Amino acid sequence: MKQPKVMLSIETLQARVRELGEEITRDYAGADDLMVVPILKGSFLFASDLIRCIDLDLSVEFLGLRSYGAGTESSGVVQITYDLTQPVTGRDVLIVEDIVDTGLSMRYLLENLATRHPRSVKLCSLLHKPARSRVKIPIDYLGFTIEDRFVVGYGLDYAEKYRNLPYIGVLEE
Ligand code: IMP
Ligand code: MG
């Protein structure tokens, strides 16, 4: 398997994740029952590091999304592959996503969650690729804005591979 070129090193990721955790801790001070919702599969490593930097009482509920499309292109046809096991009604929900690309997956999820009447919903995304944005998605906590390259590692895959790479890398053409 090709060794991807480093875009964001382990050290860079760790430092930013710590900052995001501190910011979230400050913003939700007083909230006693935060529900952190990592989106599977891509955000599982980011979320596991992030929650250890959040100094609040919280619970974790996973939600799986699949966006059908050709190759690396999202189609906007989104499917929930694994749903929350707890009701979100009246809860403060923090979605944890790996990357907002076209924004179509998050638009679908935000609309879906709104019908379940949470108290609040915020989005924390490790990465954002604005060049490919098709719908505007408010990202409350953003790790890094990146250029229009397909990235892998730290949970993100290419055809299910590379999720275990400890850094964010770019596959060279
Ligand atoms: P969107 O619906 O186009 O915003 O796509 C979001 C999903 O596509 C992300 O949650 C990722 O799972 C996947 N994705 C988008 N860009 C990349 C990338 O550069 N590398 C790996 N996965 C990506
Ligand atoms: Mg994803």
Coordinates of N, CA and C and ligand atoms in Angstrom, one line a residue:
M1 N 0.8 -1.2 0.0 CA 0.0 0.0 0.0 C 0.9 1.3 0.0
K2 N 0.5 2.2 -0.8 CA 1.3 3.5 -0.9 C 1.3 4.2 0.5
Q3 N 2.4 4.8 0.8 CA 2.5 5.6 2.0 C 2.1 7.1 1.7
P4 N 0.9 7.5 2.3 CA 0.5 8.8 2.0 C 1.4 9.9 2.5
K5 N 1.4 11.1 1.8 CA 2.2 12.2 2.2 C 1.6 12.9 3.4
V6 N 2.4 13.3 4.4 CA 1.8 14.0 5.5 C 1.2 15.4 5.2
M7 N -0.1 15.6 5.6 CA -0.7 16.9 5.5 C -0.8 17.5 6.8
L8 N -1.3 16.7 7.8 CA -1.4 17.1 9.2 C -0.7 16.1 10.1
S9 N 0.3 16.4 10.8 CA 1.1 15.5 11.6 C 0.3 15.1 12.8
I10 N 0.8 14.0 13.5 CA 0.2 13.6 14.8 C 0.2 14.8 15.8
E11 N 1.4 15.5 15.8 CA 1.6 16.6 16.8 C 0.6 17.7 16.5
T12 N 0.4 18.0 15.2 CA -0.5 19.1 14.8 C -1.9 18.7 15.2
L13 N -2.3 17.5 14.9 CA -3.7 17.0 15.2 C -3.9 17.1 16.8
Q14 N -2.9 16.5 17.5 CA -3.1 16.5 19.0 C -3.3 17.9 19.6
A15 N -2.5 18.8 19.1 CA -2.5 20.2 19.7 C -3.9 20.8 19.4
R16 N -4.4 20.6 18.1 CA -5.7 21.2 17.8 C -6.9 20.6 18.5
V17 N -6.8 19.2 18.6 CA -7.8 18.5 19.3 C -7.9 19.0 20.8
R18 N -6.8 19.2 21.4 CA -6.8 19.7 22.8 C -7.5 21.1 22.8
E19 N -7.1 22.0 21.9 CA -7.8 23.3 21.9 C -9.3 23.2 21.7
L20 N -9.7 22.3 20.8 CA -11.2 22.2 20.5 C -11.9 21.7 21.8
G21 N -11.2 20.7 22.5 CA -11.8 20.2 23.7 C -11.9 21.3 24.8
E22 N -10.9 22.1 24.9 CA -11.0 23.2 25.9 C -12.1 24.2 25.5
E23 N -12.2 24.5 24.2 CA -13.3 25.5 23.8 C -14.7 24.9 24.1
I24 N -14.9 23.6 23.8 CA -16.1 22.9 24.0 C -16.4 22.9 25.5
T25 N -15.4 22.6 26.3 CA -15.6 22.6 27.8 C -16.0 23.9 28.3
R26 N -15.4 25.0 27.8 CA -15.8 26.4 28.2 C -17.3 26.7 27.8
D27 N -17.6 26.4 26.5 CA -18.9 26.7 26.0 C -20.0 26.0 26.7
Y28 N -19.8 24.8 27.0 CA -20.9 23.9 27.6 C -20.8 23.9 29.1
A29 N -20.0 24.8 29.7 CA -19.9 24.8 31.2 C -21.3 25.0 31.8
G30 N -21.8 24.2 32.7 CA -23.1 24.3 33.2 C -24.1 23.3 32.6
A31 N -23.8 22.9 31.4 CA -24.6 21.8 30.7 C -24.2 20.5 31.4
D32 N -25.2 19.8 32.0 CA -24.8 18.7 32.8 C -25.0 17.3 32.1
D33 N -25.5 17.4 30.8 CA -25.8 16.1 30.2 C -25.6 16.2 28.7
L34 N -24.4 16.6 28.3 CA -24.0 16.7 26.9 C -24.0 15.3 26.2
M35 N -24.7 15.3 25.0 CA -24.6 14.0 24.2 C -23.7 14.2 23.0
V36 N -22.6 13.5 23.1 CA -21.6 13.6 22.0 C -21.9 12.5 21.0
V37 N -22.1 12.9 19.7 CA -22.5 11.9 18.7 C -21.5 11.8 17.6
P38 N -20.5 10.9 17.7 CA -19.5 10.7 16.7 C -20.2 10.0 15.5
I39 N -19.9 10.5 14.3 CA -20.5 10.0 13.0 C -19.5 8.9 12.5
L40 N -20.0 7.7 12.4 CA -19.3 6.5 12.0 C -19.3 6.5 10.5
K41 N -18.1 5.9 9.9 CA -17.1 5.5 10.7 C -16.0 6.5 10.9
G42 N -15.9 7.5 10.0 CA -14.7 8.3 9.8 C -14.3 9.1 11.0
S43 N -15.2 9.4 12.0 CA -14.8 10.2 13.1 C -14.4 9.5 14.4
F44 N -14.3 8.1 14.3 CA -14.1 7.4 15.5 C -12.8 7.7 16.2
L45 N -11.7 7.9 15.5 CA -10.4 8.2 16.2 C -10.4 9.7 16.7
F46 N -10.9 10.6 15.9 CA -11.0 12.0 16.3 C -11.8 12.1 17.5
A47 N -13.0 11.5 17.5 CA -13.9 11.6 18.7 C -13.3 11.0 19.9
S48 N -12.6 9.9 19.8 CA -12.0 9.2 21.0 C -10.9 10.1 21.6
D49 N -10.2 10.8 20.8 CA -9.2 11.8 21.3 C -9.9 13.0 21.9
L50 N -10.9 13.5 21.1 CA -11.6 14.7 21.5 C -12.3 14.6 22.9
I51 N -13.0 13.5 23.1 CA -13.8 13.4 24.4 C -12.9 13.4 25.6
R52 N -11.6 12.9 25.4 CA -10.7 12.9 26.5 C -10.2 14.3 26.8
C53 N -10.5 15.2 25.9 CA -10.1 16.6 26.2 C -11.3 17.5 26.6
I54 N -12.4 16.9 26.8 CA -13.6 17.6 27.2 C -13.9 17.3 28.7
D55 N -13.8 18.3 29.5 CA -13.9 18.1 31.0 C -15.3 18.4 31.5
L56 N -16.2 17.5 31.1 CA -17.6 17.7 31.4 C -18.3 16.4 31.6
D57 N -19.4 16.3 32.2 CA -20.2 15.0 32.2 C -20.8 14.9 30.8
L58 N -20.6 13.8 30.2 CA -21.1 13.6 28.8 C -21.4 12.1 28.6
S59 N -22.3 11.9 27.6 CA -22.5 10.5 27.1 C -22.2 10.5 25.7
V60 N -21.9 9.3 25.2 CA -21.5 9.1 23.8 C -22.6 8.2 23.1
E61 N -23.1 8.7 22.0 CA -24.0 7.9 21.2 C -23.6 7.9 19.7
F62 N -23.3 6.7 19.2 CA -22.8 6.7 17.8 C -24.0 6.8 16.8
L63 N -23.7 7.4 15.6 CA -24.6 7.4 14.5 C -23.8 7.1 13.2
G64 N -24.3 6.1 12.5 CA -23.6 5.8 11.2 C -24.3 6.4 10.0
L65 N -23.5 7.0 9.1 CA -24.1 7.6 7.9 C -23.3 7.0 6.7
R66 N -24.0 6.8 5.6 CA -23.4 6.4 4.4 C -24.0 7.3 3.3
S67 N -23.1 7.8 2.5 CA -23.5 8.7 1.4 C -23.1 8.0 0.1
Y68 N -24.1 7.7 -0.7 CA -23.8 7.0 -1.9 C -23.3 7.9 -3.0
G69 N -22.3 7.5 -3.7 CA -21.8 8.3 -4.8 C -20.8 7.5 -5.6
A70 N -20.4 8.0 -6.7 CA -19.4 7.3 -7.5 C -18.0 7.7 -7.0
G71 N -17.2 6.7 -6.7 CA -15.8 7.0 -6.3 C -15.7 7.8 -5.0
T72 N -15.1 9.0 -5.1 CA -14.9 9.8 -4.0 C -15.9 11.0 -3.9
E73 N -16.9 10.9 -4.8 CA -17.9 12.0 -4.9 C -19.1 11.6 -4.1
S74 N -19.6 12.5 -3.3 CA -20.9 12.3 -2.5 C -22.0 12.7 -3.4
S75 N -23.1 11.9 -3.3 CA -24.3 12.1 -4.2 C -25.4 12.9 -3.5
G76 N -25.4 13.0 -2.2 CA -26.5 13.6 -1.5 C -27.5 12.6 -1.1
V77 N -27.4 11.4 -1.6 CA -28.3 10.3 -1.1 C -27.7 9.7 0.1
V78 N -28.3 10.0 1.3 CA -27.7 9.6 2.5 C -28.5 8.6 3.2
Q79 N -27.9 7.7 3.8 CA -28.6 6.6 4.6 C -28.0 6.5 6.0
I80 N -28.9 6.4 7.0 CA -28.5 6.1 8.3 C -28.2 4.6 8.5
T81 N -27.0 4.2 8.7 CA -26.6 2.8 8.8 C -26.6 2.3 10.2
Y82 N -26.6 3.2 11.2 CA -26.7 2.9 12.6 C -27.2 4.1 13.3
D83 N -28.3 3.9 14.1 CA -29.0 5.0 14.7 C -28.7 5.1 16.2
L84 N -28.9 6.3 16.8 CA -28.8 6.5 18.2 C -29.6 5.5 19.0
T85 N -29.1 5.1 20.2 CA -29.9 4.2 21.0 C -30.6 4.9 22.1
Q86 N -30.5 6.3 22.2 CA -31.1 7.1 23.2 C -31.9 8.2 22.5
P87 N -33.1 8.6 23.1 CA -33.8 9.7 22.5 C -33.0 11.0 22.7
V88 N -33.1 12.0 21.7 CA -32.3 13.2 21.8 C -33.3 14.4 22.3
T89 N -34.5 14.1 22.4 CA -35.5 15.1 22.8 C -35.0 15.8 24.1
G90 N -34.8 17.1 24.0 CA -34.4 17.9 25.2 C -33.0 17.9 25.5
R91 N -32.2 17.2 24.7 CA -30.7 17.0 25.0 C -29.9 18.1 24.2
D92 N -28.7 18.4 24.8 CA -27.7 19.2 24.0 C -26.9 18.2 23.3
V93 N -26.9 18.3 21.9 CA -26.2 17.3 21.1 C -25.0 18.0 20.4
L94 N -23.9 17.3 20.5 CA -22.7 17.8 19.8 C -22.3 16.7 18.8
I95 N -22.5 17.0 17.5 CA -22.1 16.0 16.4 C -20.6 16.1 16.2
V96 N -20.0 15.0 16.1 CA -18.5 15.0 15.8 C -18.3 14.3 14.5
E97 N -17.8 15.1 13.5 CA -17.7 14.6 12.1 C -16.2 14.6 11.7
D98 N -15.8 13.8 10.8 CA -14.4 13.8 10.3 C -14.2 15.0 9.3
I99 N -15.1 15.1 8.3 CA -14.9 16.1 7.3 C -16.2 16.6 6.7
V100 N -16.4 17.9 6.5 CA -17.5 18.4 5.8 C -16.9 18.8 4.4
D101 N -17.5 18.0 3.4 CA -17.0 18.2 2.0 C -18.0 18.9 1.2
T102 N -19.0 18.2 0.6 CA -20.1 18.9 -0.1 C -21.0 19.5 0.9
G103 N -21.1 18.9 2.1 CA -22.0 19.3 3.1 C -23.4 18.6 3.1
L104 N -23.5 17.8 2.0 CA -24.8 17.1 1.8 C -25.2 16.1 3.0
S105 N -24.1 15.4 3.5 CA -24.4 14.4 4.6 C -24.9 15.2 5.8
M106 N -24.2 16.3 6.1 CA -24.5 17.0 7.4 C -25.9 17.7 7.2
R107 N -26.2 18.2 6.0 CA -27.5 18.8 5.8 C -28.6 17.8 6.1
Y108 N -28.4 16.6 5.6 CA -29.4 15.5 5.8 C -29.5 15.2 7.3
L109 N -28.4 15.1 8.0 CA -28.4 14.7 9.4 C -29.0 15.8 10.3
L110 N -28.7 17.1 10.0 CA -29.2 18.2 10.8 C -30.7 18.3 10.6
E111 N -31.2 18.0 9.4 CA -32.7 18.1 9.2 C -33.3 16.9 9.9
N112 N -32.7 15.7 9.8 CA -33.2 14.5 10.5 C -33.3 14.7 12.0
L113 N -32.2 15.3 12.6 CA -32.1 15.4 14.1 C -33.2 16.5 14.5
A114 N -33.4 17.5 13.7 CA -34.3 18.6 14.1 C -35.7 18.0 14.4
T115 N -36.1 17.0 13.6 CA -37.4 16.4 13.8 C -37.6 15.6 15.1
R116 N -36.4 15.4 15.8 CA -36.4 14.7 17.1 C -36.4 15.6 18.3
H117 N -36.4 16.9 18.0 CA -36.5 18.0 19.0 C -35.4 18.0 20.1
P118 N -34.2 18.0 19.7 CA -33.1 18.2 20.7 C -33.2 19.6 21.3
R119 N -32.6 19.8 22.5 CA -32.5 21.2 23.0 C -31.6 22.1 22.2
S120 N -30.5 21.5 21.8 CA -29.6 22.3 20.9 C -28.8 21.2 20.1
V121 N -28.3 21.7 18.9 CA -27.4 20.9 18.1 C -26.2 21.7 17.7
K122 N -25.0 21.3 17.9 CA -23.8 21.9 17.4 C -23.0 20.9 16.6
L123 N -22.2 21.4 15.7 CA -21.3 20.5 14.9 C -19.9 20.8 15.1
C124 N -19.1 19.7 15.4 CA -17.6 19.8 15.5 C -17.1 19.0 14.4
S125 N -16.3 19.6 13.5 CA -15.7 18.8 12.4 C -14.2 19.0 12.4
L126 N -13.5 17.9 12.3 CA -12.1 18.0 12.2 C -11.6 18.8 11.0
L127 N -12.2 18.5 9.8 CA -11.8 19.1 8.6 C -12.9 19.7 7.8
H128 N -12.6 20.7 7.0 CA -13.6 21.3 6.1 C -12.9 21.6 4.8
K129 N -13.5 21.2 3.7 CA -13.0 21.4 2.3 C -13.9 22.3 1.6
P130 N -13.8 23.6 1.8 CA -14.7 24.6 1.3 C -14.8 24.6 -0.2
A131 N -13.8 24.2 -0.9 CA -13.8 24.3 -2.4 C -14.9 23.4 -3.0
R132 N -15.3 22.4 -2.2 CA -16.3 21.5 -2.8 C -17.7 21.7 -2.2
S133 N -17.9 22.7 -1.4 CA -19.1 22.9 -0.7 C -20.3 23.1 -1.6
R134 N -21.4 22.3 -1.4 CA -22.6 22.5 -2.2 C -23.7 23.1 -1.4
V135 N -23.7 22.9 -0.1 CA -24.7 23.6 0.8 C -23.9 24.2 2.0
K136 N -24.4 25.3 2.4 CA -23.7 25.9 3.5 C -24.1 25.3 4.9
I137 N -23.1 24.8 5.6 CA -23.3 24.1 6.8 C -22.5 24.9 7.9
P138 N -23.3 25.3 9.0 CA -22.5 26.0 10.0 C -21.7 25.0 10.9
I139 N -20.4 25.2 10.9 CA -19.5 24.4 11.7 C -19.1 25.2 12.9
D140 N -19.6 24.7 14.1 CA -19.4 25.5 15.3 C -18.0 25.3 15.8
Y141 N -17.4 24.2 15.7 CA -16.0 23.9 16.1 C -15.3 23.2 14.9
L142 N -14.3 23.9 14.4 CA -13.6 23.4 13.2 C -12.1 23.2 13.5
G143 N -11.6 22.0 13.2 CA -10.2 21.7 13.4 C -9.3 22.4 12.3
F144 N -9.5 22.1 11.1 CA -8.7 22.6 10.0 C -9.5 22.8 8.7
T145 N -9.2 23.9 8.0 CA -9.7 24.1 6.6 C -8.6 23.5 5.7
I146 N -9.0 22.7 4.8 CA -8.0 22.1 3.9 C -8.3 22.4 2.4
E147 N -7.3 22.2 1.6 CA -7.5 22.4 0.2 C -8.2 21.2 -0.4
D148 N -8.5 21.3 -1.7 CA -9.3 20.3 -2.3 C -8.5 19.1 -2.7
R149 N -8.1 18.3 -1.7 CA -7.4 17.0 -1.9 C -8.1 15.9 -1.2
F150 N -8.0 14.7 -1.7 CA -8.6 13.6 -1.0 C -7.7 13.1 0.1
V151 N -8.1 13.2 1.3 CA -7.2 12.9 2.5 C -7.6 11.5 3.1
V152 N -6.7 10.9 3.7 CA -6.9 9.6 4.4 C -6.2 9.7 5.8
G153 N -6.5 8.7 6.6 CA -5.9 8.6 7.9 C -6.6 9.1 9.1
Y154 N -6.2 8.8 10.3 CA -6.8 9.3 11.5 C -8.3 9.0 11.4
G155 N -8.7 7.9 10.9 CA -10.1 7.5 10.8 C -10.7 7.6 9.4
L156 N -10.1 8.5 8.6 CA -10.7 8.6 7.2 C -10.1 7.6 6.3
D157 N -11.0 7.1 5.4 CA -10.6 6.0 4.5 C -10.5 6.3 3.1
Y158 N -9.9 5.4 2.3 CA -10.1 5.4 0.9 C -10.4 3.9 0.6
A159 N -11.6 3.6 0.2 CA -12.1 2.2 0.0 C -11.8 1.4 1.3
E160 N -12.2 2.0 2.4 CA -12.1 1.3 3.7 C -10.6 1.1 4.2
K161 N -9.6 1.5 3.5 CA -8.3 1.4 3.9 C -7.7 2.7 4.5
Y162 N -6.6 2.6 5.2 CA -5.9 3.8 5.7 C -6.5 4.4 7.0
R163 N -7.6 3.9 7.5 CA -8.2 4.5 8.7 C -7.2 4.5 9.9
N164 N -6.3 3.5 9.9 CA -5.3 3.3 11.0 C -4.1 4.2 10.9
L165 N -3.9 4.9 9.8 CA -2.8 5.8 9.7 C -2.9 6.9 10.8
P166 N -1.8 7.1 11.6 CA -1.9 8.0 12.7 C -2.0 9.5 12.4
Y167 N -1.8 9.8 11.1 CA -1.8 11.3 10.7 C -2.8 11.4 9.5
I168 N -3.0 12.7 9.2 CA -3.9 12.9 8.0 C -2.9 13.1 6.8
G169 N -3.1 12.2 5.8 CA -2.2 12.3 4.6 C -3.0 12.4 3.3
V170 N -2.2 12.6 2.3 CA -2.7 12.7 0.9 C -2.1 11.6 0.1
L171 N -3.0 10.9 -0.6 CA -2.5 9.9 -1.5 C -1.9 10.5 -2.8
E172 N -0.7 10.3 -3.1 CA -0.1 10.9 -4.3 C -0.6 10.3 -5.5
E173 N -0.9 11.1 -6.6 CA -1.4 10.6 -7.8 C -0.3 9.8 -8.5
Ligands
IMP1 P1 -20.2 15.3 2.2 O1 -21.6 14.8 2.3 O2 -19.8 15.5 0.8 O3 -19.9 16.5 3.0 O4 -19.3 14.1 2.6 C1 -19.0 13.8 3.9 C2 -18.3 12.4 4.0 O5 -17.6 12.0 2.8 C3 -17.3 12.5 5.1 O6 -17.9 12.3 6.3 C4 -16.3 11.5 4.7 O7 -16.8 10.2 5.2 C5 -16.4 11.4 3.2 N1 -15.2 12.2 2.6 C6 -15.3 13.4 2.1 N2 -14.1 13.9 1.7 C7 -13.2 12.9 2.1 C8 -11.8 12.8 2.0 O8 -11.0 13.7 1.5 N3 -11.3 11.7 2.5 C9 -12.0 10.7 3.1 N4 -13.3 10.8 3.2 C10 -14.0 11.9 2.7
MG2 MG -18.0 10.6 7.4

